[in-house]
XYZ file of C-alpha atoms in Angstrom:
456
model
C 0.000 0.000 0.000
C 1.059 3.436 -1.098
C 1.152 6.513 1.672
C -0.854 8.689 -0.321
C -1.162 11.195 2.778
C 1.407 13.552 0.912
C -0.186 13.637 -1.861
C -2.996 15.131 -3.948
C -4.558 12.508 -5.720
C -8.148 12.914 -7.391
C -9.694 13.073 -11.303
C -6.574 15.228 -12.239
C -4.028 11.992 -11.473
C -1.680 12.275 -8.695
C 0.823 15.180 -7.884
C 3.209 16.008 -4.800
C 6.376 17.735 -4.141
C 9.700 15.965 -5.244
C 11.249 13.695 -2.421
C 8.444 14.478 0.068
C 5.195 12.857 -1.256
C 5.999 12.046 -5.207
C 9.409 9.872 -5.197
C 9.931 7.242 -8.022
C 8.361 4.504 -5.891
C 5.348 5.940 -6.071
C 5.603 6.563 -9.683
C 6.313 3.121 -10.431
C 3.315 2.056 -8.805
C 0.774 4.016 -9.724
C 2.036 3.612 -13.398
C 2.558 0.051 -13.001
C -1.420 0.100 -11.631
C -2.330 1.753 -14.828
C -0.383 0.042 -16.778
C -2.761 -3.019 -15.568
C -5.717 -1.076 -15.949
C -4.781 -0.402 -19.498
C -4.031 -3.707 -20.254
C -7.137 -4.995 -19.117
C -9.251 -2.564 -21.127
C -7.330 -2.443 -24.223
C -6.962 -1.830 -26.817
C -3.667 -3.534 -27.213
C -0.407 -3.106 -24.810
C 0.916 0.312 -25.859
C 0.715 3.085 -23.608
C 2.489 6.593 -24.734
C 4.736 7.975 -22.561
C 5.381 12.260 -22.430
C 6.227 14.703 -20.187
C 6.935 18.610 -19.855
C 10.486 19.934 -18.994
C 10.273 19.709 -15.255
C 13.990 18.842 -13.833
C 12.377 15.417 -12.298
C 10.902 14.764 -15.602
C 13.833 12.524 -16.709
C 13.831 10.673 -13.326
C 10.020 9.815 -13.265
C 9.992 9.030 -16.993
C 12.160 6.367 -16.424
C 10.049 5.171 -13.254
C 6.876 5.059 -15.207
C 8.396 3.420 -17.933
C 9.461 0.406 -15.381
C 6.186 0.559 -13.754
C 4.532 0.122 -17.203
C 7.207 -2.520 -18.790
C 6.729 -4.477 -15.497
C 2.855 -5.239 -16.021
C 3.535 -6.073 -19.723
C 3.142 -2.645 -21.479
C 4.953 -1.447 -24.675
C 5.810 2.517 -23.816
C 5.974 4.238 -26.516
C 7.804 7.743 -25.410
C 7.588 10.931 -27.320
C 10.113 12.753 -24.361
C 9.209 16.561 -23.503
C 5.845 17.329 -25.297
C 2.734 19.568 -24.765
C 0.065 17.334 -22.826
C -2.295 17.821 -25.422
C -0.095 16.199 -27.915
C 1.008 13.147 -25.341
C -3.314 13.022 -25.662
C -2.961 13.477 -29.570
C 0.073 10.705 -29.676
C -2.365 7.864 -27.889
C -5.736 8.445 -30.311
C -2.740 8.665 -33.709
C -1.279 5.174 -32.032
C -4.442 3.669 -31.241
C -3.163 3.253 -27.818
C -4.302 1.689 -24.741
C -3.712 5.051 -22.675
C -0.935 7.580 -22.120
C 0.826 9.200 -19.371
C 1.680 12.685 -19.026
C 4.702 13.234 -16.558
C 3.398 16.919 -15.921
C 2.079 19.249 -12.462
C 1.109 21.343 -15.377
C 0.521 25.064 -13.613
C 1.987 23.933 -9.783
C 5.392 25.149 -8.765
C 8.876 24.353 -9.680
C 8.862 21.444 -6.709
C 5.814 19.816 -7.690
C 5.693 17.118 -10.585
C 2.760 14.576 -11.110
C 1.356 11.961 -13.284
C -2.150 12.631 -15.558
C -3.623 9.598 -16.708
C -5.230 9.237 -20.796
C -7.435 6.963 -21.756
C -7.534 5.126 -25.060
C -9.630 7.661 -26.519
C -6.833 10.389 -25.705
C -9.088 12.191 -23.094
C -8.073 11.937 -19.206
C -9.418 9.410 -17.216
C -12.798 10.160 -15.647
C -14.176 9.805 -11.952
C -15.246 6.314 -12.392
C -12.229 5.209 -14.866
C -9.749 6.607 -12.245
C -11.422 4.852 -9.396
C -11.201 1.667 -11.296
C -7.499 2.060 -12.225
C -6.381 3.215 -8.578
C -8.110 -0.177 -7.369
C -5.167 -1.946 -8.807
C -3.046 -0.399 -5.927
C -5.270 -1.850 -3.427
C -4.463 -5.499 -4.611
C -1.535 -7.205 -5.928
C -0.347 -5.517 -9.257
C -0.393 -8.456 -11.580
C 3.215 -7.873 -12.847
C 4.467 -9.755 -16.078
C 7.274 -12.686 -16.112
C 10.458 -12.090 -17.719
C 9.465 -13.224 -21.385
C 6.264 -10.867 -21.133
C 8.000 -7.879 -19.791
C 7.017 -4.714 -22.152
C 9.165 -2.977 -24.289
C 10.019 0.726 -25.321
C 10.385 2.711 -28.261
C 10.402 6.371 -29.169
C 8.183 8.536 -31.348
C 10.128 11.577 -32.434
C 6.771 12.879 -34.903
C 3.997 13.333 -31.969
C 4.574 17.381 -32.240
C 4.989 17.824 -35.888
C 1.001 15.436 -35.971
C -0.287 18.050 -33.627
C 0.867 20.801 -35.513
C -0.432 19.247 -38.613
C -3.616 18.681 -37.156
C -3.953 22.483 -35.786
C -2.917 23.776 -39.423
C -5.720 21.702 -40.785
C -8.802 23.438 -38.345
C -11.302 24.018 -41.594
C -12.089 28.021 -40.715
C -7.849 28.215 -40.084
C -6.950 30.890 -43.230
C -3.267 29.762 -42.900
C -2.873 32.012 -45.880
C -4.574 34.888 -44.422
C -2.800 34.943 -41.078
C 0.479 35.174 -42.535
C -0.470 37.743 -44.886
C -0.331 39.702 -42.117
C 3.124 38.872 -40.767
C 1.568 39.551 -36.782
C 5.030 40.290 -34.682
C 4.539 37.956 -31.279
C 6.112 38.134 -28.098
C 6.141 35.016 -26.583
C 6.677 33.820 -23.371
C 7.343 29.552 -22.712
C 8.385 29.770 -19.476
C 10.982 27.328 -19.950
C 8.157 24.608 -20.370
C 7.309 22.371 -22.971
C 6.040 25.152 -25.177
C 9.431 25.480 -26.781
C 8.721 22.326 -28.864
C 5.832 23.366 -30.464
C 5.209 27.134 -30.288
C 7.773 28.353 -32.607
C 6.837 25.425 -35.087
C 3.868 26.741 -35.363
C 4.526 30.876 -35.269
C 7.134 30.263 -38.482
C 3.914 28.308 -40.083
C 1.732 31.167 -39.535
C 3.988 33.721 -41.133
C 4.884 35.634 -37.888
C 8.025 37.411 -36.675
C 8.669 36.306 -33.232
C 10.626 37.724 -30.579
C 10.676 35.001 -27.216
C 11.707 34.859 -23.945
C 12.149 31.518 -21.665
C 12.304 29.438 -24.909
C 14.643 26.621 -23.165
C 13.041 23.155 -22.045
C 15.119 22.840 -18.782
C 12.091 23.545 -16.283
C 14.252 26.216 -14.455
C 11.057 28.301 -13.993
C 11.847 31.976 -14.239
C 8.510 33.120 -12.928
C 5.297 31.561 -11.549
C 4.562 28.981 -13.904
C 0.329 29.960 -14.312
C 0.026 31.954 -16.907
C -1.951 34.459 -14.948
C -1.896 38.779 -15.588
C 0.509 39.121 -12.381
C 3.201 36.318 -13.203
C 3.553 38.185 -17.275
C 4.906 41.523 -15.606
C 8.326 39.704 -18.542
C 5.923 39.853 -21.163
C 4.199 42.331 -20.549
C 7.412 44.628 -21.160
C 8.608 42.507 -23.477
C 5.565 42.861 -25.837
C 5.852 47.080 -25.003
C 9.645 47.728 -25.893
C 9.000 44.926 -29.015
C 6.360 46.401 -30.536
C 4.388 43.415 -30.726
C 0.970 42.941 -31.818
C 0.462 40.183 -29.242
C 2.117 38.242 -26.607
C 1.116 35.056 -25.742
C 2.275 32.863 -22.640
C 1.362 29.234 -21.575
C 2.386 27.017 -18.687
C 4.605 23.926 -18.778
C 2.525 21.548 -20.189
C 0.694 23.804 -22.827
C -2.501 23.189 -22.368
C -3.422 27.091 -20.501
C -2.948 30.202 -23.018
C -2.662 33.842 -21.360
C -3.148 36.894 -23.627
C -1.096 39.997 -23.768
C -2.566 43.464 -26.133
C 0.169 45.346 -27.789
C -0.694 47.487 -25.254
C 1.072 45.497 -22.915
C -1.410 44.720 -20.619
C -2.326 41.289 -19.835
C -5.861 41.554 -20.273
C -6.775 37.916 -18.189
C -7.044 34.343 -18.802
C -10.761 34.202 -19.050
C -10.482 36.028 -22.117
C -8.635 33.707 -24.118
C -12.004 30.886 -24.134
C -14.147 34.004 -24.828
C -12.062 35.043 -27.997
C -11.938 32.009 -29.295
C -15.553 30.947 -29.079
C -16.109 34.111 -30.587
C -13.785 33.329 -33.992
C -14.965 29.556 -33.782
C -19.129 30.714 -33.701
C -18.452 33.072 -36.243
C -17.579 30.259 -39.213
C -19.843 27.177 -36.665
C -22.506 28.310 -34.614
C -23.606 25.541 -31.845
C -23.404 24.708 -28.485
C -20.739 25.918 -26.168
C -19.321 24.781 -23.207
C -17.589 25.224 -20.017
C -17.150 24.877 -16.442
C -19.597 26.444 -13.284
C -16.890 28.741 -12.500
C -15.672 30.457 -15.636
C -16.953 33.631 -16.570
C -20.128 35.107 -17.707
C -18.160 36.293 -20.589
C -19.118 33.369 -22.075
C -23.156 33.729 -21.695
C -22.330 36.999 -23.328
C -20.933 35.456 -26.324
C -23.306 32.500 -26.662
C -26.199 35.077 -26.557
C -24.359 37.627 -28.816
C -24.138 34.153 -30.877
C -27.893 32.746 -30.684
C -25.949 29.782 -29.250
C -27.179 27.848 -26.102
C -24.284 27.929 -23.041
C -24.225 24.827 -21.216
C -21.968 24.789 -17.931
C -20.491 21.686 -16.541
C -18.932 21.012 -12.762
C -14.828 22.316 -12.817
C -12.509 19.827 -14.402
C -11.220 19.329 -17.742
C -12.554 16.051 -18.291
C -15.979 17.172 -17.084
C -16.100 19.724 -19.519
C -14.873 17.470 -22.471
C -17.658 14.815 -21.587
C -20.278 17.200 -21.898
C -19.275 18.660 -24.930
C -19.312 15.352 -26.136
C -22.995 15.298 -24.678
C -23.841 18.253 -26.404
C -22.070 17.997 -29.833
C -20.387 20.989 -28.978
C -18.766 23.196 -31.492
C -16.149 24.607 -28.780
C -15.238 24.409 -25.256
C -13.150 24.967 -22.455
C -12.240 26.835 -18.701
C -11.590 30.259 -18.235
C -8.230 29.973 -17.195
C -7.159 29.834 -20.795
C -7.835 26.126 -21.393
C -9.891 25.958 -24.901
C -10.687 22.846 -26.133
C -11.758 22.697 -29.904
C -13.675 19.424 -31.342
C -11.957 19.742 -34.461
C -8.674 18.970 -32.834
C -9.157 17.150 -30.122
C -11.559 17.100 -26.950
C -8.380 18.531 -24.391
C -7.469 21.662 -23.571
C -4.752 22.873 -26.020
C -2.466 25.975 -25.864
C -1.806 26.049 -29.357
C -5.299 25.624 -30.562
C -6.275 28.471 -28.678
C -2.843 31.024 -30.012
C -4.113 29.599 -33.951
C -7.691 30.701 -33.213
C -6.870 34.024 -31.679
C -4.666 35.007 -34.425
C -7.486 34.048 -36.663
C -9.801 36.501 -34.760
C -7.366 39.078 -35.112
C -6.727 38.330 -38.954
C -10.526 38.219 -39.926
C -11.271 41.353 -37.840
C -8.353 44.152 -38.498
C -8.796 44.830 -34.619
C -6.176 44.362 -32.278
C -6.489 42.136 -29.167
C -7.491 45.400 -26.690
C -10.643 46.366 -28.858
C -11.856 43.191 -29.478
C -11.694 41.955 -25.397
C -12.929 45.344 -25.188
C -16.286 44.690 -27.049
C -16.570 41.148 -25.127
C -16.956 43.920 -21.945
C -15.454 43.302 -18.258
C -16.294 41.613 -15.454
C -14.780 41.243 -12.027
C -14.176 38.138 -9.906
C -12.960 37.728 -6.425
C -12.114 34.722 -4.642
C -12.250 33.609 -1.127
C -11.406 30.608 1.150
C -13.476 29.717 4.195
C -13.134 27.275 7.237
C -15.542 23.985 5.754
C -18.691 24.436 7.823
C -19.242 21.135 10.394
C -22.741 20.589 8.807
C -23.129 18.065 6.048
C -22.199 20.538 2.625
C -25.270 19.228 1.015
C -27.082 20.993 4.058
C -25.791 23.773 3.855
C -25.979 23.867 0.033
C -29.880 23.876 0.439
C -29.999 26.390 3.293
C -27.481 28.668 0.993
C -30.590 28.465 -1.842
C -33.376 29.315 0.774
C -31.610 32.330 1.707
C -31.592 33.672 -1.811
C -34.743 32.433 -3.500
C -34.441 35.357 -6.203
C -31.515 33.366 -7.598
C -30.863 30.150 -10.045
C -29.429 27.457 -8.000
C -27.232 24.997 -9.845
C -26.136 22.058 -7.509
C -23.817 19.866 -10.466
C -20.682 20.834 -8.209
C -20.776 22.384 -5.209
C -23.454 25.591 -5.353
C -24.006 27.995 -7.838
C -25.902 30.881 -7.329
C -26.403 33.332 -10.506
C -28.737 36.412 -11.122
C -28.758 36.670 -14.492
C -30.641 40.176 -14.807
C -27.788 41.316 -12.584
C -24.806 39.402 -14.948
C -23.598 38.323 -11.152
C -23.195 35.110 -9.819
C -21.437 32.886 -6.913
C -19.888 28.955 -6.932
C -19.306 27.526 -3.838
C -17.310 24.573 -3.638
C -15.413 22.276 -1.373
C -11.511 22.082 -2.123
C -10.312 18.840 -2.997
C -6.965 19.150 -0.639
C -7.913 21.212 2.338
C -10.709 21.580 4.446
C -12.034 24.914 3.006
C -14.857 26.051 0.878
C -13.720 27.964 -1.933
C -15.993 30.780 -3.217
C -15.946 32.534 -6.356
C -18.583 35.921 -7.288
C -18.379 37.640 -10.124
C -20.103 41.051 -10.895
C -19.825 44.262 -13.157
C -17.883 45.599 -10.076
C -15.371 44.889 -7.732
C -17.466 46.130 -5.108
C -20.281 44.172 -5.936
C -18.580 41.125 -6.320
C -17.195 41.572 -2.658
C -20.383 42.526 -1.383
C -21.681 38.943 -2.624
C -18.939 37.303 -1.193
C -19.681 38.759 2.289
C -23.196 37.951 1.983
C -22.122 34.385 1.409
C -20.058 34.114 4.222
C -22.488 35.223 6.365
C -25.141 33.376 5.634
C -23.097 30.236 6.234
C -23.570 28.489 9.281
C -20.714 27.862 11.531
């Protein structure tokens, strides 16, 4: 039995800090149990092995592989790659699964496994249950003539990048017609592989910062507005059109105007829904607590907004539900059918340039005409009560508003355009909440009002 205490394991996979929770051990095992899960699914015995540029990446890559060889798997490793082309690399293979060797967003200390299932989406709540089971019991390993073997798959980028250059309403021609200079910003991640790859295809002149893959983060790795202070100069003394900056596995795209201001990751979703409508109109998707940006481009579309509880994979099921044309969170994760049913950095960068290319605005007008809203966030102590209690006490107290119980508690006034999620963290014993309104003020004034009208 694993000591998971250390750890945060849940729907996302399982992620610690190096040599305190996550060692290789624990990598071997947990990739050994999926490598049994896998196996007993199918299809076949391949799983893909990836990872982003962290500085444990090379140690746990080599523990996953012997956790997966030692049930029987063939790994099949494409080294430092975007997640969304590790996700890419097992639907192009016809793979059993894939692992991602990535704590995406987390800190420089942190490093984790993600865990892809043979259709090249992350495992859901029910398939991860299933695979962790195999840590439970004994991990039927392989005998010596059955071990797996390895091999590596130096084309999974250049696939993606085909595939992103083939998006029908993508005017490759157009785009570089208009040579856009871009500042861009890798942070030292995985984005180095693919991002210039796929600038040089678009026709742009590109002037880059923290291009090396050597996961010496030189900033916050989440690409949010006050980690891009670089970039933000970067694009100014430049004169750049755009900057763009993503996190170490490159699935999370922050914008920048030539302005230089970074104008917020919930923006990036909104844009690109708003190029993607424009050539597809249907449903669009995303999470309870991205925001209402999005009803404001679904209605400016005469397109129906469905929301699903936080999580990638959430989101990506329900799209799949809904035959949606585009999807995603608002922390800069857009995730277009056409591609692939992940969230996907460069997807999102294509798409935006698009927007800008079919327009003749630059990226402050048109986030300006999407309009502004403010969020603020809070933590509080996780009331003793049963949540589901206090969820239903939480609605009594505001009848006026539209309760949404999926995940958590979501409270919105539409005629207002304000609304609150309440939600229990998945790692600490804390209720997150999240109001947004046209103000600051009023956002913090519905925050308030939530925490006090939660019991004690």
């Amino acid at each position: 039995m694993i000591d998971t205490s250390n750890l945060m394991v849940s729907v996302s996979g399982v992620r610690g800090r190096v040599g305190e929770g996550l060692t290789p051990e624990v990598i071997t095992a947990f990739a050994a149990a999926f490598g049994a899960y896998a196996l007993r699914r199918g299809p076949g015995k391949t799983v893909v092995l990836g990872r982003d540029s962290r500085v444990s990446g090379p140690m746990f890559a080599l523990a996953a592989t012997a956790g997966l060889q030692s049930v029987g798997c063939d790994v099949v490793d494409v080294g430092i790659a975007p997640t969304p082309t590790v996700q890419l690399a097992v639907e192009d293979l016809h793979a059993a699964g894939g692992l991602a060797v990535t704590a995406s967003h987390n800190p420089i200390e942190w490093n984790a496994l993600k865990f892809i299932g043979p259709t090249g989406m992350f495992l859901d709540g029910d398939e991860a249950a299933e695979m962790r089971a195999f840590l439970e019991a004994d991990i039927p390993r392989a005998v010596w003539s059955d071990l797996g073997g390895r091999r590596t798959d130096d084309q999974a980028v250049q696939r993606h990048l085909d595939r992103i250059l083939a998006i029908p309403f993508l005017d490759v021609e157009a785009i570089r017609a208009r040579r856009f200079h871009v500042a861009l910003d890798c942070v030292r991640g995985a984005g180095g592989t693919i991002f210039p790859r796929l600038l040089e295809a678009l026709g742009c002149t590109v002037t880059a910062i923290n291009m090396e893959t050597d996961g010496l983060f030189p900033r916050e790795p989440e690409p949010v507005a006050e980690n891009l202070k670089e970039l933000e100069e970067l694009v100014r003394t430049s004169g750049a059109a755009i900057g763009l900056a993503t996190d170490p596995d490159v699935d999370r795209l922050s914008l920048v105007s030539g302005q230089g201001h970074a104008i917020g990751e919930d923006y990036t979703l909104a844009l690109a829904s708003t190029l993607v409508l424009r050539h597809r109109p249907g449903p669009l998707v995303t999470n309870l607590s991205t925001s209402r940006l999005m009803d404001d481009v679904a209605e400016r579309a005469g397109v129906p907004l469905v929301r699903a509880p936080v999580g990638e994979i959430n989101v990506a099921r329900r799209m799949q539900t809904e035959s949606a044309t585009i999807g995603g969170e608002g922390n800069g994760g857009v995730i277009l059918p056409d591609v692939h049913l992940t969230r996907d950095a460069p997807v999102a960068a294509a798409l935006v340039l698009q927007l800008l290319a079919e327009t003749g605005q630059p990226l402050h007008e048109l986030a300006g005409e999407l309009g502004r809203y403010e969020i603020v966030k809070e933590k509080v102590p996780r009331p003793s009560q049963p949540l589901d209690a206090v969820y239903a006490a939480l609605a009594g107290q505001f009848p006026d508003a539209d309760a949404d119980r999926q995940d958590g508690l979501r409270l919105s006034w539409a005629a207002e355009k304000k609304w609150a999620h309440l939600r229990p963290s998945g790692t600490e014993p804390i209720v997150r909440i999240i109001c947004e309104a046209p103000t600051r003020a009023d956002a913090s004034a519905l925050v308030e009002a939530l925490r006090a009208a939660l019991p004690g």
